[in-house]
Amino acid sequence: MTDAVNDAERHREKMEKRKAVQDAEVAGKTIEKGLLIVNTGPGKGKTTAALGLMLRALGHGWRVGVVQFIKGAWDTGEKHALQVFGDRIDWHTLGEGFTWETQDKARDIAAAEHAWAKALDLMADPTIRLVVLDELNIALRYDYLDLDAVVAAFQARRPDLHVIVTGRNAKPALIEAADLVTEMGSVKHHFAAGVKAQVGIEF
């Protein structure tokens, strides 16, 4: 028997054992529930990941909702692309822009409260199965919203509703309440080399 045949047989046996372990592990997971997902950290891609998951949900025929807490009236590619889904997406860009742009704390708080009210409406809509709350972490970081009230609303949501929260500096209480938390690290960023925000990449 050649070395190649021996290698192939060893690989088959190894993968057969691995499959048995994997199948047993998957079979042991029986809970189905709506998830609270948090994408945080200093790296790029938090909103991008949330929108990717939203696209997956749309592919399964779900209705989804989006509330953007900080971003102002940016002309984003994703909003244009997702218009093809019509009323299966309930999209609300309700931010006033970044805090260094508005320079008005009272205005920022009012905008965050308005966005949170819309988020509660979407979470209460029984036809919506996934809600993306983009940059909510920023509103919580600056105490524009009551953290305890936000976490309580997430914990009281209906059992089958998935919620994704994005933004840097997620609060510990939100991380504790979440089912899935991903921290995106910044290994290297083109901004540091003087590359500006570009159409199709940043917006």
PDB file of C-alpha atoms in Angstrom:
ATOM      1  CA  MET A   1       0.000   0.000   0.000  1.00  0.00           C
ATOM      2  CA  THR A   2       1.481   3.335  -1.034  1.00  0.00           C
ATOM      3  CA  ASP A   3       2.139   6.249   1.297  1.00  0.00           C
ATOM      4  CA  ALA A   4      -0.592   8.228  -0.462  1.00  0.00           C
ATOM      5  CA  VAL A   5      -3.152   5.483   0.169  1.00  0.00           C
ATOM      6  CA  ASN A   6      -2.050   5.226   3.817  1.00  0.00           C
ATOM      7  CA  ASP A   7      -2.374   8.987   4.248  1.00  0.00           C
ATOM      8  CA  ALA A   8      -5.826   8.954   2.681  1.00  0.00           C
ATOM      9  CA  GLU A   9      -6.979   6.135   4.952  1.00  0.00           C
ATOM     10  CA  ARG A  10      -5.615   7.844   8.081  1.00  0.00           C
ATOM     11  CA  HIS A  11      -7.337  11.060   7.070  1.00  0.00           C
ATOM     12  CA  ARG A  12     -10.647   9.253   6.491  1.00  0.00           C
ATOM     13  CA  GLU A  13     -10.464   7.568   9.901  1.00  0.00           C
ATOM     14  CA  LYS A  14      -9.560  10.834  11.601  1.00  0.00           C
ATOM     15  CA  MET A  15     -12.434  12.698   9.951  1.00  0.00           C
ATOM     16  CA  GLU A  16     -14.841   9.866  10.742  1.00  0.00           C
ATOM     17  CA  LYS A  17     -14.018  10.205  14.452  1.00  0.00           C
ATOM     18  CA  ARG A  18     -14.206  13.986  14.241  1.00  0.00           C
ATOM     19  CA  LYS A  19     -17.640  13.761  12.607  1.00  0.00           C
ATOM     20  CA  ALA A  20     -18.928  11.491  15.386  1.00  0.00           C
ATOM     21  CA  VAL A  21     -17.782  14.005  18.016  1.00  0.00           C
ATOM     22  CA  GLN A  22     -19.241  16.939  16.064  1.00  0.00           C
ATOM     23  CA  ASP A  23     -22.575  15.179  15.455  1.00  0.00           C
ATOM     24  CA  ALA A  24     -22.890  14.365  19.162  1.00  0.00           C
ATOM     25  CA  GLU A  25     -22.153  17.961  20.123  1.00  0.00           C
ATOM     26  CA  VAL A  26     -24.710  19.348  17.659  1.00  0.00           C
ATOM     27  CA  ALA A  27     -27.341  16.844  18.816  1.00  0.00           C
ATOM     28  CA  GLY A  28     -26.885  18.076  22.377  1.00  0.00           C
ATOM     29  CA  LYS A  29     -27.915  21.621  21.457  1.00  0.00           C
ATOM     30  CA  THR A  30     -31.709  21.681  21.703  1.00  0.00           C
ATOM     31  CA  ILE A  31     -32.606  25.252  22.708  1.00  0.00           C
ATOM     32  CA  GLU A  32     -34.087  27.579  20.091  1.00  0.00           C
ATOM     33  CA  LYS A  33     -34.533  31.217  21.122  1.00  0.00           C
ATOM     34  CA  GLY A  34     -34.166  34.798  20.045  1.00  0.00           C
ATOM     35  CA  LEU A  35     -30.617  35.999  20.614  1.00  0.00           C
ATOM     36  CA  LEU A  36     -29.264  39.275  21.936  1.00  0.00           C
ATOM     37  CA  ILE A  37     -26.093  39.793  19.900  1.00  0.00           C
ATOM     38  CA  VAL A  38     -23.503  42.499  20.605  1.00  0.00           C
ATOM     39  CA  ASN A  39     -20.825  43.504  18.089  1.00  0.00           C
ATOM     40  CA  THR A  40     -18.290  45.744  19.824  1.00  0.00           C
ATOM     41  CA  GLY A  41     -14.586  46.598  19.944  1.00  0.00           C
ATOM     42  CA  PRO A  42     -12.302  49.134  18.235  1.00  0.00           C
ATOM     43  CA  GLY A  43     -12.024  47.272  14.928  1.00  0.00           C
ATOM     44  CA  LYS A  44     -13.913  47.993  11.727  1.00  0.00           C
ATOM     45  CA  GLY A  45     -16.810  45.729  10.755  1.00  0.00           C
ATOM     46  CA  LYS A  46     -19.378  45.808  13.565  1.00  0.00           C
ATOM     47  CA  THR A  47     -22.211  47.246  11.492  1.00  0.00           C
ATOM     48  CA  THR A  48     -21.018  45.342   8.434  1.00  0.00           C
ATOM     49  CA  ALA A  49     -21.367  42.051  10.333  1.00  0.00           C
ATOM     50  CA  ALA A  50     -24.841  43.003  11.575  1.00  0.00           C
ATOM     51  CA  LEU A  51     -25.971  43.837   8.053  1.00  0.00           C
ATOM     52  CA  GLY A  52     -24.559  40.545   6.798  1.00  0.00           C
ATOM     53  CA  LEU A  53     -26.652  38.677   9.346  1.00  0.00           C
ATOM     54  CA  MET A  54     -29.643  40.782   8.367  1.00  0.00           C
ATOM     55  CA  LEU A  55     -29.126  39.797   4.720  1.00  0.00           C
ATOM     56  CA  ARG A  56     -29.085  36.148   5.771  1.00  0.00           C
ATOM     57  CA  ALA A  57     -32.396  36.644   7.612  1.00  0.00           C
ATOM     58  CA  LEU A  58     -33.920  38.346   4.567  1.00  0.00           C
ATOM     59  CA  GLY A  59     -32.844  35.375   2.488  1.00  0.00           C
ATOM     60  CA  HIS A  60     -35.074  33.226   4.693  1.00  0.00           C
ATOM     61  CA  GLY A  61     -38.054  35.510   4.141  1.00  0.00           C
ATOM     62  CA  TRP A  62     -37.953  37.337   7.478  1.00  0.00           C
ATOM     63  CA  ARG A  63     -39.029  40.908   8.102  1.00  0.00           C
ATOM     64  CA  VAL A  64     -36.315  42.979   9.800  1.00  0.00           C
ATOM     65  CA  GLY A  65     -35.999  46.377  11.420  1.00  0.00           C
ATOM     66  CA  VAL A  66     -33.057  48.771  11.609  1.00  0.00           C
ATOM     67  CA  VAL A  67     -32.522  51.822  13.798  1.00  0.00           C
ATOM     68  CA  GLN A  68     -29.328  53.854  13.378  1.00  0.00           C
ATOM     69  CA  PHE A  69     -28.669  55.779  16.582  1.00  0.00           C
ATOM     70  CA  ILE A  70     -25.690  57.975  15.732  1.00  0.00           C
ATOM     71  CA  LYS A  71     -25.146  58.023  11.986  1.00  0.00           C
ATOM     72  CA  GLY A  72     -26.869  60.994  10.412  1.00  0.00           C
ATOM     73  CA  ALA A  73     -28.244  61.286   6.912  1.00  0.00           C
ATOM     74  CA  TRP A  74     -25.360  59.437   5.242  1.00  0.00           C
ATOM     75  CA  ASP A  75     -26.053  58.231   1.730  1.00  0.00           C
ATOM     76  CA  THR A  76     -25.028  54.621   2.361  1.00  0.00           C
ATOM     77  CA  GLY A  77     -24.707  51.852  -0.180  1.00  0.00           C
ATOM     78  CA  GLU A  78     -26.374  49.296   2.076  1.00  0.00           C
ATOM     79  CA  LYS A  79     -29.552  51.360   2.381  1.00  0.00           C
ATOM     80  CA  HIS A  80     -29.810  51.637  -1.397  1.00  0.00           C
ATOM     81  CA  ALA A  81     -29.064  47.949  -1.939  1.00  0.00           C
ATOM     82  CA  LEU A  82     -31.611  46.794   0.599  1.00  0.00           C
ATOM     83  CA  GLN A  83     -34.434  48.836  -0.930  1.00  0.00           C
ATOM     84  CA  VAL A  84     -35.084  45.875  -3.247  1.00  0.00           C
ATOM     85  CA  PHE A  85     -36.615  44.079  -0.257  1.00  0.00           C
ATOM     86  CA  GLY A  86     -39.354  46.707   0.013  1.00  0.00           C
ATOM     87  CA  ASP A  87     -41.476  46.624   3.159  1.00  0.00           C
ATOM     88  CA  ARG A  88     -39.637  43.574   4.480  1.00  0.00           C
ATOM     89  CA  ILE A  89     -37.160  46.102   5.895  1.00  0.00           C
ATOM     90  CA  ASP A  90     -38.285  48.818   8.295  1.00  0.00           C
ATOM     91  CA  TRP A  91     -35.248  51.167   8.250  1.00  0.00           C
ATOM     92  CA  HIS A  92     -34.838  54.295  10.390  1.00  0.00           C
ATOM     93  CA  THR A  93     -31.753  56.523  10.361  1.00  0.00           C
ATOM     94  CA  LEU A  94     -32.432  58.702  13.392  1.00  0.00           C
ATOM     95  CA  GLY A  95     -29.011  59.891  14.525  1.00  0.00           C
ATOM     96  CA  GLU A  96     -27.869  63.491  14.381  1.00  0.00           C
ATOM     97  CA  GLY A  97     -24.311  62.579  13.446  1.00  0.00           C
ATOM     98  CA  PHE A  98     -21.286  61.967  15.621  1.00  0.00           C
ATOM     99  CA  THR A  99     -21.064  63.850  18.909  1.00  0.00           C
ATOM    100  CA  TRP A 100     -18.131  65.966  17.746  1.00  0.00           C
ATOM    101  CA  GLU A 101     -20.270  67.117  14.806  1.00  0.00           C
ATOM    102  CA  THR A 102     -23.433  68.068  16.692  1.00  0.00           C
ATOM    103  CA  GLN A 103     -21.661  69.594  19.713  1.00  0.00           C
ATOM    104  CA  ASP A 104     -25.073  69.735  21.397  1.00  0.00           C
ATOM    105  CA  LYS A 105     -25.632  67.192  24.180  1.00  0.00           C
ATOM    106  CA  ALA A 106     -29.328  67.984  24.666  1.00  0.00           C
ATOM    107  CA  ARG A 107     -29.935  67.466  20.953  1.00  0.00           C
ATOM    108  CA  ASP A 108     -27.994  64.186  21.009  1.00  0.00           C
ATOM    109  CA  ILE A 109     -30.013  62.933  23.986  1.00  0.00           C
ATOM    110  CA  ALA A 110     -33.299  63.851  22.304  1.00  0.00           C
ATOM    111  CA  ALA A 111     -32.241  62.043  19.126  1.00  0.00           C
ATOM    112  CA  ALA A 112     -31.225  58.939  21.092  1.00  0.00           C
ATOM    113  CA  GLU A 113     -34.525  58.910  22.980  1.00  0.00           C
ATOM    114  CA  HIS A 114     -36.437  59.213  19.703  1.00  0.00           C
ATOM    115  CA  ALA A 115     -34.408  56.367  18.191  1.00  0.00           C
ATOM    116  CA  TRP A 116     -34.956  54.178  21.257  1.00  0.00           C
ATOM    117  CA  ALA A 117     -38.718  54.762  21.071  1.00  0.00           C
ATOM    118  CA  LYS A 118     -38.620  53.563  17.461  1.00  0.00           C
ATOM    119  CA  ALA A 119     -36.526  50.552  18.520  1.00  0.00           C
ATOM    120  CA  LEU A 120     -39.194  49.627  21.083  1.00  0.00           C
ATOM    121  CA  ASP A 121     -41.872  49.901  18.380  1.00  0.00           C
ATOM    122  CA  LEU A 122     -39.937  47.558  16.094  1.00  0.00           C
ATOM    123  CA  MET A 123     -39.297  45.074  18.890  1.00  0.00           C
ATOM    124  CA  ALA A 124     -43.027  45.058  19.646  1.00  0.00           C
ATOM    125  CA  ASP A 125     -43.976  44.348  16.019  1.00  0.00           C
ATOM    126  CA  PRO A 126     -44.789  40.613  15.842  1.00  0.00           C
ATOM    127  CA  THR A 127     -44.015  40.497  12.096  1.00  0.00           C
ATOM    128  CA  ILE A 128     -40.371  41.492  12.658  1.00  0.00           C
ATOM    129  CA  ARG A 129     -37.971  38.698  13.636  1.00  0.00           C
ATOM    130  CA  LEU A 130     -34.670  40.607  13.700  1.00  0.00           C
ATOM    131  CA  VAL A 131     -33.872  44.151  14.850  1.00  0.00           C
ATOM    132  CA  VAL A 132     -30.507  45.841  14.266  1.00  0.00           C
ATOM    133  CA  LEU A 133     -29.723  48.700  16.659  1.00  0.00           C
ATOM    134  CA  ASP A 134     -26.748  50.314  15.011  1.00  0.00           C
ATOM    135  CA  GLU A 135     -24.410  52.317  17.287  1.00  0.00           C
ATOM    136  CA  LEU A 136     -26.693  51.934  20.301  1.00  0.00           C
ATOM    137  CA  ASN A 137     -23.521  51.270  22.288  1.00  0.00           C
ATOM    138  CA  ILE A 138     -22.383  54.826  21.578  1.00  0.00           C
ATOM    139  CA  ALA A 139     -25.641  56.278  22.927  1.00  0.00           C
ATOM    140  CA  LEU A 140     -25.246  54.124  26.044  1.00  0.00           C
ATOM    141  CA  ARG A 141     -21.575  55.030  26.440  1.00  0.00           C
ATOM    142  CA  TYR A 142     -22.448  58.727  26.714  1.00  0.00           C
ATOM    143  CA  ASP A 143     -25.434  58.027  29.000  1.00  0.00           C
ATOM    144  CA  TYR A 144     -27.931  59.392  26.474  1.00  0.00           C
ATOM    145  CA  LEU A 145     -30.215  56.514  27.475  1.00  0.00           C
ATOM    146  CA  ASP A 146     -30.854  54.720  30.756  1.00  0.00           C
ATOM    147  CA  LEU A 147     -28.776  51.528  30.579  1.00  0.00           C
ATOM    148  CA  ASP A 148     -30.917  49.607  33.060  1.00  0.00           C
ATOM    149  CA  ALA A 149     -34.085  50.408  31.108  1.00  0.00           C
ATOM    150  CA  VAL A 150     -32.488  49.311  27.836  1.00  0.00           C
ATOM    151  CA  VAL A 151     -31.247  46.015  29.278  1.00  0.00           C
ATOM    152  CA  ALA A 152     -34.635  45.396  30.916  1.00  0.00           C
ATOM    153  CA  ALA A 153     -36.381  45.934  27.582  1.00  0.00           C
ATOM    154  CA  PHE A 154     -34.088  43.414  25.926  1.00  0.00           C
ATOM    155  CA  GLN A 155     -34.704  40.882  28.667  1.00  0.00           C
ATOM    156  CA  ALA A 156     -38.480  41.395  28.382  1.00  0.00           C
ATOM    157  CA  ARG A 157     -38.621  41.048  24.593  1.00  0.00           C
ATOM    158  CA  ARG A 158     -40.627  38.213  23.097  1.00  0.00           C
ATOM    159  CA  PRO A 159     -38.771  34.878  23.089  1.00  0.00           C
ATOM    160  CA  ASP A 160     -38.310  34.536  19.314  1.00  0.00           C
ATOM    161  CA  LEU A 161     -36.966  38.035  18.596  1.00  0.00           C
ATOM    162  CA  HIS A 162     -33.301  38.443  17.643  1.00  0.00           C
ATOM    163  CA  VAL A 163     -31.627  41.805  18.399  1.00  0.00           C
ATOM    164  CA  ILE A 164     -28.186  42.951  17.259  1.00  0.00           C
ATOM    165  CA  VAL A 165     -26.499  45.899  18.981  1.00  0.00           C
ATOM    166  CA  THR A 166     -23.405  47.495  17.452  1.00  0.00           C
ATOM    167  CA  GLY A 167     -20.855  50.083  18.503  1.00  0.00           C
ATOM    168  CA  ARG A 168     -17.638  50.417  20.472  1.00  0.00           C
ATOM    169  CA  ASN A 169     -17.375  50.233  24.240  1.00  0.00           C
ATOM    170  CA  ALA A 170     -20.346  48.010  25.026  1.00  0.00           C
ATOM    171  CA  LYS A 171     -21.355  48.424  28.657  1.00  0.00           C
ATOM    172  CA  PRO A 172     -20.630  45.478  30.990  1.00  0.00           C
ATOM    173  CA  ALA A 173     -24.329  45.115  31.879  1.00  0.00           C
ATOM    174  CA  LEU A 174     -25.222  44.724  28.204  1.00  0.00           C
ATOM    175  CA  ILE A 175     -22.425  42.216  27.666  1.00  0.00           C
ATOM    176  CA  GLU A 176     -23.691  40.242  30.664  1.00  0.00           C
ATOM    177  CA  ALA A 177     -27.239  40.200  29.273  1.00  0.00           C
ATOM    178  CA  ALA A 178     -26.176  39.199  25.749  1.00  0.00           C
ATOM    179  CA  ASP A 179     -26.182  35.683  24.324  1.00  0.00           C
ATOM    180  CA  LEU A 180     -23.388  36.363  21.833  1.00  0.00           C
ATOM    181  CA  VAL A 181     -20.686  39.027  22.077  1.00  0.00           C
ATOM    182  CA  THR A 182     -18.026  39.571  19.430  1.00  0.00           C
ATOM    183  CA  GLU A 183     -15.209  42.025  20.045  1.00  0.00           C
ATOM    184  CA  MET A 184     -13.596  43.189  16.835  1.00  0.00           C
ATOM    185  CA  GLY A 185      -9.973  44.113  17.281  1.00  0.00           C
ATOM    186  CA  SER A 186      -8.056  46.650  15.251  1.00  0.00           C
ATOM    187  CA  VAL A 187      -4.901  44.970  13.967  1.00  0.00           C
ATOM    188  CA  LYS A 188      -4.321  47.480  11.167  1.00  0.00           C
ATOM    189  CA  HIS A 189      -6.457  50.297   9.796  1.00  0.00           C
ATOM    190  CA  HIS A 190      -6.010  52.212   6.568  1.00  0.00           C
ATOM    191  CA  PHE A 191      -7.075  55.495   8.241  1.00  0.00           C
ATOM    192  CA  ALA A 192      -3.741  55.471  10.073  1.00  0.00           C
ATOM    193  CA  ALA A 193      -1.986  55.603   6.695  1.00  0.00           C
ATOM    194  CA  GLY A 194      -4.022  58.617   5.604  1.00  0.00           C
ATOM    195  CA  VAL A 195      -6.627  56.772   3.534  1.00  0.00           C
ATOM    196  CA  LYS A 196      -9.988  58.538   3.704  1.00  0.00           C
ATOM    197  CA  ALA A 197     -13.435  56.964   4.113  1.00  0.00           C
ATOM    198  CA  GLN A 198     -14.415  55.608   0.712  1.00  0.00           C
ATOM    199  CA  VAL A 199     -17.689  54.888  -1.068  1.00  0.00           C
ATOM    200  CA  GLY A 200     -18.414  51.171  -1.064  1.00  0.00           C
ATOM    201  CA  ILE A 201     -16.070  50.463   1.868  1.00  0.00           C
ATOM    202  CA  GLU A 202     -17.066  52.762   4.716  1.00  0.00           C
ATOM    203  CA  PHE A 203     -20.522  53.793   3.472  1.00  0.00           C
TER     204      PHE A 203
END
